[in-house]
JSON list of C-alpha atoms and ligand atoms in Angstrom, two decimals:
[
{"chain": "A", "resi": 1, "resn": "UNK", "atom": "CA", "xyz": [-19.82, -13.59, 12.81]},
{"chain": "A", "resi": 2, "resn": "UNK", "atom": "CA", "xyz": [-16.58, -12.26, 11.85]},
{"chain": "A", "resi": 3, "resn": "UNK", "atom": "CA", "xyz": [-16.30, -8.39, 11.08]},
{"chain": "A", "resi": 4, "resn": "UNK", "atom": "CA", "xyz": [-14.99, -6.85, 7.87]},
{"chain": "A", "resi": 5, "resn": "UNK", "atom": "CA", "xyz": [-13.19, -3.05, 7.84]},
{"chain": "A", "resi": 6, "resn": "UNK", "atom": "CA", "xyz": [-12.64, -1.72, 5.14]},
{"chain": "A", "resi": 7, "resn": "UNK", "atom": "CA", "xyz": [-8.98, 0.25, 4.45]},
{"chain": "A", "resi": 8, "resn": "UNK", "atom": "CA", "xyz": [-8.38, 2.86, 2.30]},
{"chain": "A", "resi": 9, "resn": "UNK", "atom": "CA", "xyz": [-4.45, 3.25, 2.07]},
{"chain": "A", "resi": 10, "resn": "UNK", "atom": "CA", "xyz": [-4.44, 6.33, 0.12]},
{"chain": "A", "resi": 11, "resn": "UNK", "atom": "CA", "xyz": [-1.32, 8.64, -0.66]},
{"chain": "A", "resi": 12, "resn": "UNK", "atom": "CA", "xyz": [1.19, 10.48, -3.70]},
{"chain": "A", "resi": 13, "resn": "UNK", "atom": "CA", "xyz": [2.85, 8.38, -5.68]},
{"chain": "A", "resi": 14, "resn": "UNK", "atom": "CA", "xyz": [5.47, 6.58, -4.01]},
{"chain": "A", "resi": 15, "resn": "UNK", "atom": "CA", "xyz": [5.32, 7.14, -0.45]},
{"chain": "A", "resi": 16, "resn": "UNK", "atom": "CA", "xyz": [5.36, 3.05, 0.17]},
{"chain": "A", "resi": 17, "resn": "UNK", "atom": "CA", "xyz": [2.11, 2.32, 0.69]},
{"chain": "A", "resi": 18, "resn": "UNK", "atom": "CA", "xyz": [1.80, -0.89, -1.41]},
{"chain": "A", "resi": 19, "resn": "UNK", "atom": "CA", "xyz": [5.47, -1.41, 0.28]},
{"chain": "A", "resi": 20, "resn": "UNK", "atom": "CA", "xyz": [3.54, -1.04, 4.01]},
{"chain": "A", "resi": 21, "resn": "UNK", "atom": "CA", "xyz": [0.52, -3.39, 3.12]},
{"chain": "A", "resi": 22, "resn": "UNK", "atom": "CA", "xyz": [3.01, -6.19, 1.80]},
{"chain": "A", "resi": 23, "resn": "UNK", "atom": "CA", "xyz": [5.26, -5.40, 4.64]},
{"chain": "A", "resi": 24, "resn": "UNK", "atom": "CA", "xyz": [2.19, -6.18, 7.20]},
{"chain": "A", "resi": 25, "resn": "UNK", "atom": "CA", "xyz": [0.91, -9.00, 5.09]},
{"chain": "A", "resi": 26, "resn": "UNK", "atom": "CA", "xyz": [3.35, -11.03, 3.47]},
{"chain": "A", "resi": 27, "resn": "UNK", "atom": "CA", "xyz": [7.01, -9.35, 5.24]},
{"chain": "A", "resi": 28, "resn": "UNK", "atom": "CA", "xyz": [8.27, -8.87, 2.38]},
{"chain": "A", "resi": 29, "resn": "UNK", "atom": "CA", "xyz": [9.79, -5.83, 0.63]},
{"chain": "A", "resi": 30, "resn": "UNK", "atom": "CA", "xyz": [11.13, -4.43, -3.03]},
{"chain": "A", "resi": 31, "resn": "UNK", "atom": "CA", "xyz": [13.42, -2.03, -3.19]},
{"chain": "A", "resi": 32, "resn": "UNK", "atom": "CA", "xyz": [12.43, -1.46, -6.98]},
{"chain": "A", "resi": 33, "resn": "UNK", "atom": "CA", "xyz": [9.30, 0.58, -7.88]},
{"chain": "A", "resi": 34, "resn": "UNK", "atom": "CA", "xyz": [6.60, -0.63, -9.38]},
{"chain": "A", "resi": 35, "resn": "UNK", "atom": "CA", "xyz": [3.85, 1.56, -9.48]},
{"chain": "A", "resi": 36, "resn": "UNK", "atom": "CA", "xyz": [0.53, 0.64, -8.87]},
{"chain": "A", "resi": 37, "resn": "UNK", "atom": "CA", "xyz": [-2.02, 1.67, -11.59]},
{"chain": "A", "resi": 38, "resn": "UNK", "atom": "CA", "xyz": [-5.33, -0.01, -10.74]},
{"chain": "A", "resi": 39, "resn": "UNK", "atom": "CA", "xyz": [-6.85, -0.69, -7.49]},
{"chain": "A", "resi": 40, "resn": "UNK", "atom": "CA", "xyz": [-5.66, -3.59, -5.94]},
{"chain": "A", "resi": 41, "resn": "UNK", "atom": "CA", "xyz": [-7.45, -5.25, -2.46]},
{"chain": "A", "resi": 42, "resn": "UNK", "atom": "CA", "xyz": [-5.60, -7.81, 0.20]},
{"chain": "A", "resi": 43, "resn": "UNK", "atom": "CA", "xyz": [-8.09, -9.02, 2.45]},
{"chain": "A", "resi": 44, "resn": "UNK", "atom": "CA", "xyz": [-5.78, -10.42, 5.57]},
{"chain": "A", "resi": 45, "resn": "UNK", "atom": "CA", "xyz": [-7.56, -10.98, 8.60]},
{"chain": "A", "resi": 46, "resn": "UNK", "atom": "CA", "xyz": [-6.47, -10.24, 12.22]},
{"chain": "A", "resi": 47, "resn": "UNK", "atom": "CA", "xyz": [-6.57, -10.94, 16.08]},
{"chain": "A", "resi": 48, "resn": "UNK", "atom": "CA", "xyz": [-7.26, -8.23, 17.87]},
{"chain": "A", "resi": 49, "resn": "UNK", "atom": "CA", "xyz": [-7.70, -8.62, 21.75]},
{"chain": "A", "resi": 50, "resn": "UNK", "atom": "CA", "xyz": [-8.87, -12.46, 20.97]},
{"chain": "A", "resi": 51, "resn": "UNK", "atom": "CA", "xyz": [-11.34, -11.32, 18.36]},
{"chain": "A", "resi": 52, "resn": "UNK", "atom": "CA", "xyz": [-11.04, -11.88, 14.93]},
{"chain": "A", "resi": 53, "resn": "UNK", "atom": "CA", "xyz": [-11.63, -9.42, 12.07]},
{"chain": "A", "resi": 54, "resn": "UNK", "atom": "CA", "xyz": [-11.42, -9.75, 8.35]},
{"chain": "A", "resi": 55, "resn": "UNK", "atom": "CA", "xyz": [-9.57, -7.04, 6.99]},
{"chain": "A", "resi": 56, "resn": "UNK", "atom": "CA", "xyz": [-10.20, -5.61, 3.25]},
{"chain": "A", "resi": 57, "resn": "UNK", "atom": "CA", "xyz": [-7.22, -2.85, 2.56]},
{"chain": "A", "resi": 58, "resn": "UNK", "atom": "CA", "xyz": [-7.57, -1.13, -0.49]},
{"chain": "A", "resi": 59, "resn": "UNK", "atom": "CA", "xyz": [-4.09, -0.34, -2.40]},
{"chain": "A", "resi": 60, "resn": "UNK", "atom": "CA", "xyz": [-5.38, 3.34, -3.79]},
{"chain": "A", "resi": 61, "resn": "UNK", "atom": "CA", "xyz": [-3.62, 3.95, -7.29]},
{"chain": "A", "resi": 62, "resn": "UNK", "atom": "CA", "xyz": [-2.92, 7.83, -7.57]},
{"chain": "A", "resi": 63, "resn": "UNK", "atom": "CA", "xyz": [-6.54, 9.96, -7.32]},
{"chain": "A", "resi": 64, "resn": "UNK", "atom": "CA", "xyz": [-6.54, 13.39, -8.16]},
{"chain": "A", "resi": 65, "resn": "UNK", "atom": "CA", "xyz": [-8.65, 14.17, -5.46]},
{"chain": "A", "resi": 66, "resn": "UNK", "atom": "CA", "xyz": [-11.44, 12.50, -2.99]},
{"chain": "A", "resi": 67, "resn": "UNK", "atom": "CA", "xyz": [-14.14, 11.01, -4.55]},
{"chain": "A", "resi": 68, "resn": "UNK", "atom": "CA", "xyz": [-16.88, 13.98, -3.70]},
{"chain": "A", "resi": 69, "resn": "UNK", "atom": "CA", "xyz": [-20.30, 11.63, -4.46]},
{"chain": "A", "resi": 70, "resn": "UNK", "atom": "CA", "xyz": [-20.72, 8.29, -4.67]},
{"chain": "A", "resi": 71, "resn": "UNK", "atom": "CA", "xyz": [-21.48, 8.88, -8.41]},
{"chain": "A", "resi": 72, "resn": "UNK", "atom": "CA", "xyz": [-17.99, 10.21, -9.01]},
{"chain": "A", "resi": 73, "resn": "UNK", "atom": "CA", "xyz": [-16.88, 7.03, -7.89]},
{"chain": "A", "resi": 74, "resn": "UNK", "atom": "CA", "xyz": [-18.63, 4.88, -9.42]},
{"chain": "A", "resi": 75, "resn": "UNK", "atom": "CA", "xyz": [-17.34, 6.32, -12.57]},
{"chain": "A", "resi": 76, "resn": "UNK", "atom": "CA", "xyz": [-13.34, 6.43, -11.56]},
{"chain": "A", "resi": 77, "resn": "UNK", "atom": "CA", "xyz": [-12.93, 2.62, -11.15]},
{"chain": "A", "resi": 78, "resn": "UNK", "atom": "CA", "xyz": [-9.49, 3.52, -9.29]},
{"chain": "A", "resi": 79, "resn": "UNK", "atom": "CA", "xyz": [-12.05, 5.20, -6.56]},
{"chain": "A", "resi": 80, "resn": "UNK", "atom": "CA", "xyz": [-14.20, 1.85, -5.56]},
{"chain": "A", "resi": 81, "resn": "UNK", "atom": "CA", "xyz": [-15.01, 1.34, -2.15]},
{"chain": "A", "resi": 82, "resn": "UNK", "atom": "CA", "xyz": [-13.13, 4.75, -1.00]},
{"chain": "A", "resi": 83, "resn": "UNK", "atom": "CA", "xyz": [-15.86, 6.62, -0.14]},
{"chain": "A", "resi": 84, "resn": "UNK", "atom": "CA", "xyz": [-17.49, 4.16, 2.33]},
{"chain": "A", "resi": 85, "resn": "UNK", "atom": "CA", "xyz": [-14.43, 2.70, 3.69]},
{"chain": "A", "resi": 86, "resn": "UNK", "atom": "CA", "xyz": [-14.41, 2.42, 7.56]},
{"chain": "A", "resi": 87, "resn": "UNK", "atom": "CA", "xyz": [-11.24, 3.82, 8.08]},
{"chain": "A", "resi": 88, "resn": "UNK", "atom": "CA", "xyz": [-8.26, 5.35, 6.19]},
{"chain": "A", "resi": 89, "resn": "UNK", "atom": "CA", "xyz": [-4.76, 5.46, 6.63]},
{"chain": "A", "resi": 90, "resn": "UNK", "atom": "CA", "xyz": [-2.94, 8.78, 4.93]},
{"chain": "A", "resi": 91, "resn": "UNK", "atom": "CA", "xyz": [0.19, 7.82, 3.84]},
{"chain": "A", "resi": 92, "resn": "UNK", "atom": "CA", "xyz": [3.25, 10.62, 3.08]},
{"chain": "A", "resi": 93, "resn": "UNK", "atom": "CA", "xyz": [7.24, 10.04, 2.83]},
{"chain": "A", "resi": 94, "resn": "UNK", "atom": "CA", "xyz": [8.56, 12.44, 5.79]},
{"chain": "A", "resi": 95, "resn": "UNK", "atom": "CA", "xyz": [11.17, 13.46, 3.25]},
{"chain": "A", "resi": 96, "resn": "UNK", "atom": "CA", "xyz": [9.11, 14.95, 0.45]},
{"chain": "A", "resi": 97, "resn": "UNK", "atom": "CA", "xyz": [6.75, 17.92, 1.83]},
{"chain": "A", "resi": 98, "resn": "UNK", "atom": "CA", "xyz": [4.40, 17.36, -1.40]},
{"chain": "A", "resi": 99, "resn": "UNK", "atom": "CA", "xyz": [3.42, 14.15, -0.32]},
{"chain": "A", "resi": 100, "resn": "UNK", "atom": "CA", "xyz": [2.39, 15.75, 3.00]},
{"chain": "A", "resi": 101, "resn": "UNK", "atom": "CA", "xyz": [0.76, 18.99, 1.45]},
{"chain": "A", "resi": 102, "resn": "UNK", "atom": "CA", "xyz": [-1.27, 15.98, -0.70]},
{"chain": "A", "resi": 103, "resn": "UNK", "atom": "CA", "xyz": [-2.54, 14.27, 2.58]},
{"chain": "A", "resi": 104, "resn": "UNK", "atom": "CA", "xyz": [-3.31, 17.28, 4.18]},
{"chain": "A", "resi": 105, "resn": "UNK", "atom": "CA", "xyz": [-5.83, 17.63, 1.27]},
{"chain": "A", "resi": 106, "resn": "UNK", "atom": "CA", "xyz": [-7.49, 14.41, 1.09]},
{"chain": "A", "resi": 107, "resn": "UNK", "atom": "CA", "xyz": [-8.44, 14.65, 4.74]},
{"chain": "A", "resi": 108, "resn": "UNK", "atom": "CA", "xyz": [-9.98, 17.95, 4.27]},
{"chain": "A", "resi": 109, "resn": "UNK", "atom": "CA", "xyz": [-11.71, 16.17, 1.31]},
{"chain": "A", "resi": 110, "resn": "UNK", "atom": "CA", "xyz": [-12.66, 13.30, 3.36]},
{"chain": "A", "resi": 111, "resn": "UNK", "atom": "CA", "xyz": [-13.85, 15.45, 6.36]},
{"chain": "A", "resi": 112, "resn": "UNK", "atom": "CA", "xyz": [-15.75, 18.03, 3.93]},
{"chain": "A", "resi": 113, "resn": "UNK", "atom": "CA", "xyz": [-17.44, 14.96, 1.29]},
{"chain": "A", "resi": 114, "resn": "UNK", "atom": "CA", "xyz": [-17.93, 11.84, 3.00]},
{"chain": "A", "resi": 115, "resn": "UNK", "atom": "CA", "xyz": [-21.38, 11.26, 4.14]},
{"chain": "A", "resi": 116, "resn": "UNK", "atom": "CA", "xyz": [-22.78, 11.04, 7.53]},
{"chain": "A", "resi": 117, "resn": "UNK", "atom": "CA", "xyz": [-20.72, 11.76, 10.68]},
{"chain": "A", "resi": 118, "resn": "UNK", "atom": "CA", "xyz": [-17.09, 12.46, 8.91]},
{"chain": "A", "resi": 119, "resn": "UNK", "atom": "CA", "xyz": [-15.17, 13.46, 12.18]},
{"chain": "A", "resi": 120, "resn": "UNK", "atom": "CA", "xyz": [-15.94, 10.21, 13.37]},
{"chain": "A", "resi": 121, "resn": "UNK", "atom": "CA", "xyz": [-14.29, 7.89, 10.78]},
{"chain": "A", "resi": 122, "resn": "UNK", "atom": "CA", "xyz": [-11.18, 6.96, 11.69]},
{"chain": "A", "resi": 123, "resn": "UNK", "atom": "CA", "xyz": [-7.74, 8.62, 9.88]},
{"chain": "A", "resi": 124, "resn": "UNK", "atom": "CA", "xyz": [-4.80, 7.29, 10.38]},
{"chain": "A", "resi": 125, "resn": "UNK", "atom": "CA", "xyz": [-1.70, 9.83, 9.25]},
{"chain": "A", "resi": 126, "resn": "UNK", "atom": "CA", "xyz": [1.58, 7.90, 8.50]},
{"chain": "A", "resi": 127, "resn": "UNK", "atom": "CA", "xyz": [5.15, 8.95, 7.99]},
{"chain": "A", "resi": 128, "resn": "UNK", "atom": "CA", "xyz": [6.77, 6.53, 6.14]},
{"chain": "A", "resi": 129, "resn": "UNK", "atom": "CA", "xyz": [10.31, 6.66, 5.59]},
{"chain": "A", "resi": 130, "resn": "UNK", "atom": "CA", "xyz": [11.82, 7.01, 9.04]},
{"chain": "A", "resi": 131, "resn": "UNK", "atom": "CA", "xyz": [15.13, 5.54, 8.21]},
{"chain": "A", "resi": 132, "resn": "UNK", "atom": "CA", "xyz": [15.83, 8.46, 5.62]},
{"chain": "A", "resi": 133, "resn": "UNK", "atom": "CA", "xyz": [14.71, 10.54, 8.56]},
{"chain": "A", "resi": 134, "resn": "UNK", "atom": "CA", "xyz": [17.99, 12.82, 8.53]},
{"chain": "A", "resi": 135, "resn": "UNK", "atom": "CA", "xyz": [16.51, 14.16, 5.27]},
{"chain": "A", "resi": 136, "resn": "UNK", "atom": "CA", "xyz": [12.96, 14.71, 6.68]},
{"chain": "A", "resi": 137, "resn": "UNK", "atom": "CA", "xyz": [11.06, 17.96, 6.04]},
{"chain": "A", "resi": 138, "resn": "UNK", "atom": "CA", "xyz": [9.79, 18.83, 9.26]},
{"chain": "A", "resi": 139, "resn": "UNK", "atom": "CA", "xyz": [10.69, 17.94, 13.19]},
{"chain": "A", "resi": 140, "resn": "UNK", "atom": "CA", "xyz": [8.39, 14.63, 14.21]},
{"chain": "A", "resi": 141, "resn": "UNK", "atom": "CA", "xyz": [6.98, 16.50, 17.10]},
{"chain": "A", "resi": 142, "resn": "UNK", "atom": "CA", "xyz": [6.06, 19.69, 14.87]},
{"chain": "A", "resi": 143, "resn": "UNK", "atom": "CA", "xyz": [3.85, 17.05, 12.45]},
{"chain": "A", "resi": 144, "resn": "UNK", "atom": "CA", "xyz": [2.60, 15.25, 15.53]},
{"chain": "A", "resi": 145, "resn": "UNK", "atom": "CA", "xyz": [0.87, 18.09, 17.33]},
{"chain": "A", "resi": 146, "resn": "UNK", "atom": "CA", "xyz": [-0.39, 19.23, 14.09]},
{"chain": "A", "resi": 147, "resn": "UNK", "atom": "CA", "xyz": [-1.73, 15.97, 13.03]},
{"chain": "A", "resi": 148, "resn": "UNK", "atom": "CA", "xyz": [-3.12, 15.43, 16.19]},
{"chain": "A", "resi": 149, "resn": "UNK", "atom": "CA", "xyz": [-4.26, 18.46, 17.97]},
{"chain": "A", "resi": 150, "resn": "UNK", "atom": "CA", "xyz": [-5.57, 20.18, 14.77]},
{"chain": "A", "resi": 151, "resn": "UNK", "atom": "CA", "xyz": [-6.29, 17.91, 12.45]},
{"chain": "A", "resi": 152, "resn": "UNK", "atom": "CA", "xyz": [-8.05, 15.17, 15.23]},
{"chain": "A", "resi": 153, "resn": "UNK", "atom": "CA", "xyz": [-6.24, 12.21, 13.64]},
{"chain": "A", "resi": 154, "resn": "UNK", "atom": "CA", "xyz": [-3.77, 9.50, 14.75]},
{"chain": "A", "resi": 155, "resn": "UNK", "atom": "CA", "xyz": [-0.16, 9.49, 13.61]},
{"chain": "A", "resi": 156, "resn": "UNK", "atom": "CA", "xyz": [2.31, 6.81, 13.53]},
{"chain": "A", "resi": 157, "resn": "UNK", "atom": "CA", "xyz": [5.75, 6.97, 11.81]},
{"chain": "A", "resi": 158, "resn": "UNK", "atom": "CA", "xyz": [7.31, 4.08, 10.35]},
{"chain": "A", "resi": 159, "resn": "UNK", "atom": "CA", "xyz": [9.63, 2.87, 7.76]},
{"chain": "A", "resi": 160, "resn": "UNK", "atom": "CA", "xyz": [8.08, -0.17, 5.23]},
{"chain": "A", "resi": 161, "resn": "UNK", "atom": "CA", "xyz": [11.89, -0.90, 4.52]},
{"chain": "A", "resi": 162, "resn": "UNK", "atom": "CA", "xyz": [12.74, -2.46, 7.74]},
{"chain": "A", "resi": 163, "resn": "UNK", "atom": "CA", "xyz": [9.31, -3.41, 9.24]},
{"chain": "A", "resi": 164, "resn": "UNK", "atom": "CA", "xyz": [10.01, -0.79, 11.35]},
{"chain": "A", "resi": 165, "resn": "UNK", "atom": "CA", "xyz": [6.39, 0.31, 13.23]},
{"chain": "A", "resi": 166, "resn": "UNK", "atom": "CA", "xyz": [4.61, -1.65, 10.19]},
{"chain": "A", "resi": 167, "resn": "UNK", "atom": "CA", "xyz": [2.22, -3.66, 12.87]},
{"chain": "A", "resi": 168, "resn": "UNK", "atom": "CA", "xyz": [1.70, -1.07, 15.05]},
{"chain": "A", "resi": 169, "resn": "UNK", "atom": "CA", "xyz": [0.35, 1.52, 12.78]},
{"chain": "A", "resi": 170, "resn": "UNK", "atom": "CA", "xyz": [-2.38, -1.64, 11.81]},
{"chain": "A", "resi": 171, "resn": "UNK", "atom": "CA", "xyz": [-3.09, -2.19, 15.61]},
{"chain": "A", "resi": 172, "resn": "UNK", "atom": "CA", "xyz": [-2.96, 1.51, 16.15]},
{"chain": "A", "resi": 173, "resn": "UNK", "atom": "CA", "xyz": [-5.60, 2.22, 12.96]},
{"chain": "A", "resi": 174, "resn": "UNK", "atom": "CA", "xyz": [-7.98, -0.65, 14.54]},
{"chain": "A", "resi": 175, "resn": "UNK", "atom": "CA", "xyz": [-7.34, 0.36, 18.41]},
{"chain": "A", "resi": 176, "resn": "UNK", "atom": "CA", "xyz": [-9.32, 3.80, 17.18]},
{"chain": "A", "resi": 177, "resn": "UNK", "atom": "CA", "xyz": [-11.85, 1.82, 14.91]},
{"chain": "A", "resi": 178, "resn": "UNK", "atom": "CA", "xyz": [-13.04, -0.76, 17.82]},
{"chain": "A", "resi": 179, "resn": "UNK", "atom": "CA", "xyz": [-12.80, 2.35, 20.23]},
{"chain": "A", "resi": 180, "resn": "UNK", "atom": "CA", "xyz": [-14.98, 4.02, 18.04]},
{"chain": "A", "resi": 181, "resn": "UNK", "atom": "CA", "xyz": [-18.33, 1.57, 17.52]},
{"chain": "A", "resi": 182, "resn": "UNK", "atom": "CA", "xyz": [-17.16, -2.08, 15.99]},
{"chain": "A", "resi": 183, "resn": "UNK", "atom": "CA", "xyz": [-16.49, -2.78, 19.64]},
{"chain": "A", "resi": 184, "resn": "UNK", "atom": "CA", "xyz": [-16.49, -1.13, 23.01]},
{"chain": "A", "resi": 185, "resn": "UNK", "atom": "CA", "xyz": [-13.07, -2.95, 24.25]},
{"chain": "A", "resi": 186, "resn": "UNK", "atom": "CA", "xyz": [-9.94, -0.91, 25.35]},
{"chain": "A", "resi": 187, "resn": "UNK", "atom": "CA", "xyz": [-8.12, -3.47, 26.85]},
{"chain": "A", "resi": 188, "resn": "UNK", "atom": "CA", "xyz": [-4.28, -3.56, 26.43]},
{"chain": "A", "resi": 189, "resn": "UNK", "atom": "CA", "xyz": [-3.74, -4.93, 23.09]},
{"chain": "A", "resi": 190, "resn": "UNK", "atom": "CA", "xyz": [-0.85, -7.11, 22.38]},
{"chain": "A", "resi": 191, "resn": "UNK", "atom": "CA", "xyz": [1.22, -8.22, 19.61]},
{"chain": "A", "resi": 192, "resn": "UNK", "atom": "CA", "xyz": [1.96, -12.12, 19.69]},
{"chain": "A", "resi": 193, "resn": "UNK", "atom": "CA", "xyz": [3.05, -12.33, 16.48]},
{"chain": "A", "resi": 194, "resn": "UNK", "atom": "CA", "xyz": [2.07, -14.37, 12.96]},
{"chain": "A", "resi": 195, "resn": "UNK", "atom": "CA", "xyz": [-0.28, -16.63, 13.47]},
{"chain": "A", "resi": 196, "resn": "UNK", "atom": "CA", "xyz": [-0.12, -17.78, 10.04]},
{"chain": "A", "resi": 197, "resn": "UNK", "atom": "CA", "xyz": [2.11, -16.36, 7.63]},
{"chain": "A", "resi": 198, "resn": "UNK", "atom": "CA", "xyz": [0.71, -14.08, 4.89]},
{"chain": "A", "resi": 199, "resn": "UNK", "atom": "CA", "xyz": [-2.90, -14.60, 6.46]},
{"chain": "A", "resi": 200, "resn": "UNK", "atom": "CA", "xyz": [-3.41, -13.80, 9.75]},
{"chain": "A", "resi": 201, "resn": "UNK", "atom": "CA", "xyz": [-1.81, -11.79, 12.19]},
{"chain": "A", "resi": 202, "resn": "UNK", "atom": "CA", "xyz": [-2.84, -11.78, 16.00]},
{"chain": "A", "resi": 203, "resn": "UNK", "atom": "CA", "xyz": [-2.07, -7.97, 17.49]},
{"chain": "B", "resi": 1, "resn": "GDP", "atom": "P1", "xyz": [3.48, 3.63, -3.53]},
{"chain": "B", "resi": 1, "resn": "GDP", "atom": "O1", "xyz": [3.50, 4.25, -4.90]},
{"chain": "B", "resi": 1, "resn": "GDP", "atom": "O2", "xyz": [3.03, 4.60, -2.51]},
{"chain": "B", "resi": 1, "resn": "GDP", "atom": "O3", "xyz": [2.71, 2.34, -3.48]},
{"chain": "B", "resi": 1, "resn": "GDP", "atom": "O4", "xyz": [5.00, 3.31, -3.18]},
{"chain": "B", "resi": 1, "resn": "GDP", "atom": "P2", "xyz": [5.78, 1.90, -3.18]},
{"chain": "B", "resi": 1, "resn": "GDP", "atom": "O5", "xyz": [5.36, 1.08, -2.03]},
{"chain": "B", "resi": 1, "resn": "GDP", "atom": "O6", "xyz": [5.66, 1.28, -4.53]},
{"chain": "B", "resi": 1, "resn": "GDP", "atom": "O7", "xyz": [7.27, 2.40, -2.89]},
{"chain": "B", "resi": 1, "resn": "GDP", "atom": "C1", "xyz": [7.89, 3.38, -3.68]},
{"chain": "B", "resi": 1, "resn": "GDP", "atom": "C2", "xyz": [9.40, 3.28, -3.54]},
{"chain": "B", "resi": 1, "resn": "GDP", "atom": "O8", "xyz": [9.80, 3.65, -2.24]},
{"chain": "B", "resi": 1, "resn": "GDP", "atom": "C3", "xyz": [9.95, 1.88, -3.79]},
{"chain": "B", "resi": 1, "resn": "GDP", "atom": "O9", "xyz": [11.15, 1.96, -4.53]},
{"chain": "B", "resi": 1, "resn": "GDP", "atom": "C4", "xyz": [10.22, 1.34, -2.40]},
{"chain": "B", "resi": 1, "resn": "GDP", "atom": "O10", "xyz": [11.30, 0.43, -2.38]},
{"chain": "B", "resi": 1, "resn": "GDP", "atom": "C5", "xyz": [10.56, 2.62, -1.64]},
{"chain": "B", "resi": 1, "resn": "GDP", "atom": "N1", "xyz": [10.19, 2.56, -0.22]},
{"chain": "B", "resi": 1, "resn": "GDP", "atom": "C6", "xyz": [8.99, 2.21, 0.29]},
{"chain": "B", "resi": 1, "resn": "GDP", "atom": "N2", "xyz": [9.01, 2.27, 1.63]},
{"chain": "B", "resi": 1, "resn": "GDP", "atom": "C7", "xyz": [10.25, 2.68, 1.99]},
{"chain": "B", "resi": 1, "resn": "GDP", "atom": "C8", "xyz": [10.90, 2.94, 3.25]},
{"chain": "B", "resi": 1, "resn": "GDP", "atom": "O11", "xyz": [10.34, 2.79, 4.32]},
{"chain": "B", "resi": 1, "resn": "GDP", "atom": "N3", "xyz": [12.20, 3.38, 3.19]},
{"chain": "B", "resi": 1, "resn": "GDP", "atom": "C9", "xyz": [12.87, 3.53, 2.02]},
{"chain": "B", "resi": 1, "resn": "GDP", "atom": "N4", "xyz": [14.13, 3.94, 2.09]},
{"chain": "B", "resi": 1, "resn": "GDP", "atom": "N5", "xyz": [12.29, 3.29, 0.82]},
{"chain": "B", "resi": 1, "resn": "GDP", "atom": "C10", "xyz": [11.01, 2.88, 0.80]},
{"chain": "B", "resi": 2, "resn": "MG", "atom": "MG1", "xyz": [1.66, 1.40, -4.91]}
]
């Protein structure tokens, strides 16, 4: 049986994260804004180490805040699925310092109101942006300890313009989930490239 993980994608307004997902899914990238008002789901599916996985990523529209109970969500239709998602990925533009300061909340939120074990779900922090990086708020290293000593979570910088890092953050966002419980298998993983364009991706 294949296995399903859910996504979250979930950052400010215009940080590129619809820009990352069609990056990793279809290569393909707008330089115009379009901003996305209702919740939107791709469901690619990927090779990882030989095993397949179905993949549902959840394009978050703008949310004031976490969804903090499952009634909440119900109600906020841009919510679905956010709460119970088996990993998130915390997207900010390394340029604009509100975008961070708005990421920095949402994992507290996640870590304070999502149910069960919350330091164990999976957060991935991304820096998108990187080639405007002579603009960026704060030194890479000074965001990277942070991110990762304090706040216990992966980060990965990248730039959705150029497919720069666009894989990796995917195969470094599943490396932690299959570490983590789907599977107990930490052997080197490996990109090999499309293996069918705008569907599957072996990494
Ligand atoms: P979202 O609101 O977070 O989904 O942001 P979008 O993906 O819609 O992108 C917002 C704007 O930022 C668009 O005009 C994109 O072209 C631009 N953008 C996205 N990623 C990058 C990037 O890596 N570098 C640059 N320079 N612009 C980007
Ligand atoms: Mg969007």
């Amino acid at each position: 049986m294949v296995e399903t993980l859910s996504i979250a994608v979930i950052g400010a307004p215009g940080v590129g994260k619809t820009s990352i997902i069609r990056q990793f899914i279809y290569n393909d990238f707008s330089e115009v804004y379009t901003p996305t008002r209702t919740r939107y789901v791709y469901r690619p599916s990927v090779i990882l180490n030989g095993i397949m996985y179905e993949l549902k990523i959840l394009d978050v529209p703008p949310i004031s805040s976490f969804p903090s109970s499952s009634s909440q969500e119900w109600l906020d239709l841009r919510c679905r699925g956010v709460r119970n998602a088996n990993a998130y990925i915390l997207v900010y533009d390394i340029c604009c310092v509100e975008s961070f300061e708005y990421v920095k909340m949402i994992r507290q939120q996640i870590v304070e109101h999502r149910e069960g074990s919350s330091t164990e779900v999976p957060i991935l922090v991304v820096g998108n942006k990187r080639d405007l990086q002579r603009q960026r708020f704060m030194p890479r290293r000074a965001v990277s300890v942070l991110v990762k000593k304090t706040w216990k979570c992966g980060y990965v910088e990248c730039s959705a313009k150029f497919n720069w890092h666009v894989v990796l953050l995917f195969k470094e966002l599943l490396g932690i989930a299959v570490s983590r419980g789907m599977r107990q298998n930490h052997t080197a993983i490996r990109l090999q490239g499309a293996l069918q364009r705008n569907r599957c991706t072996i990494m």
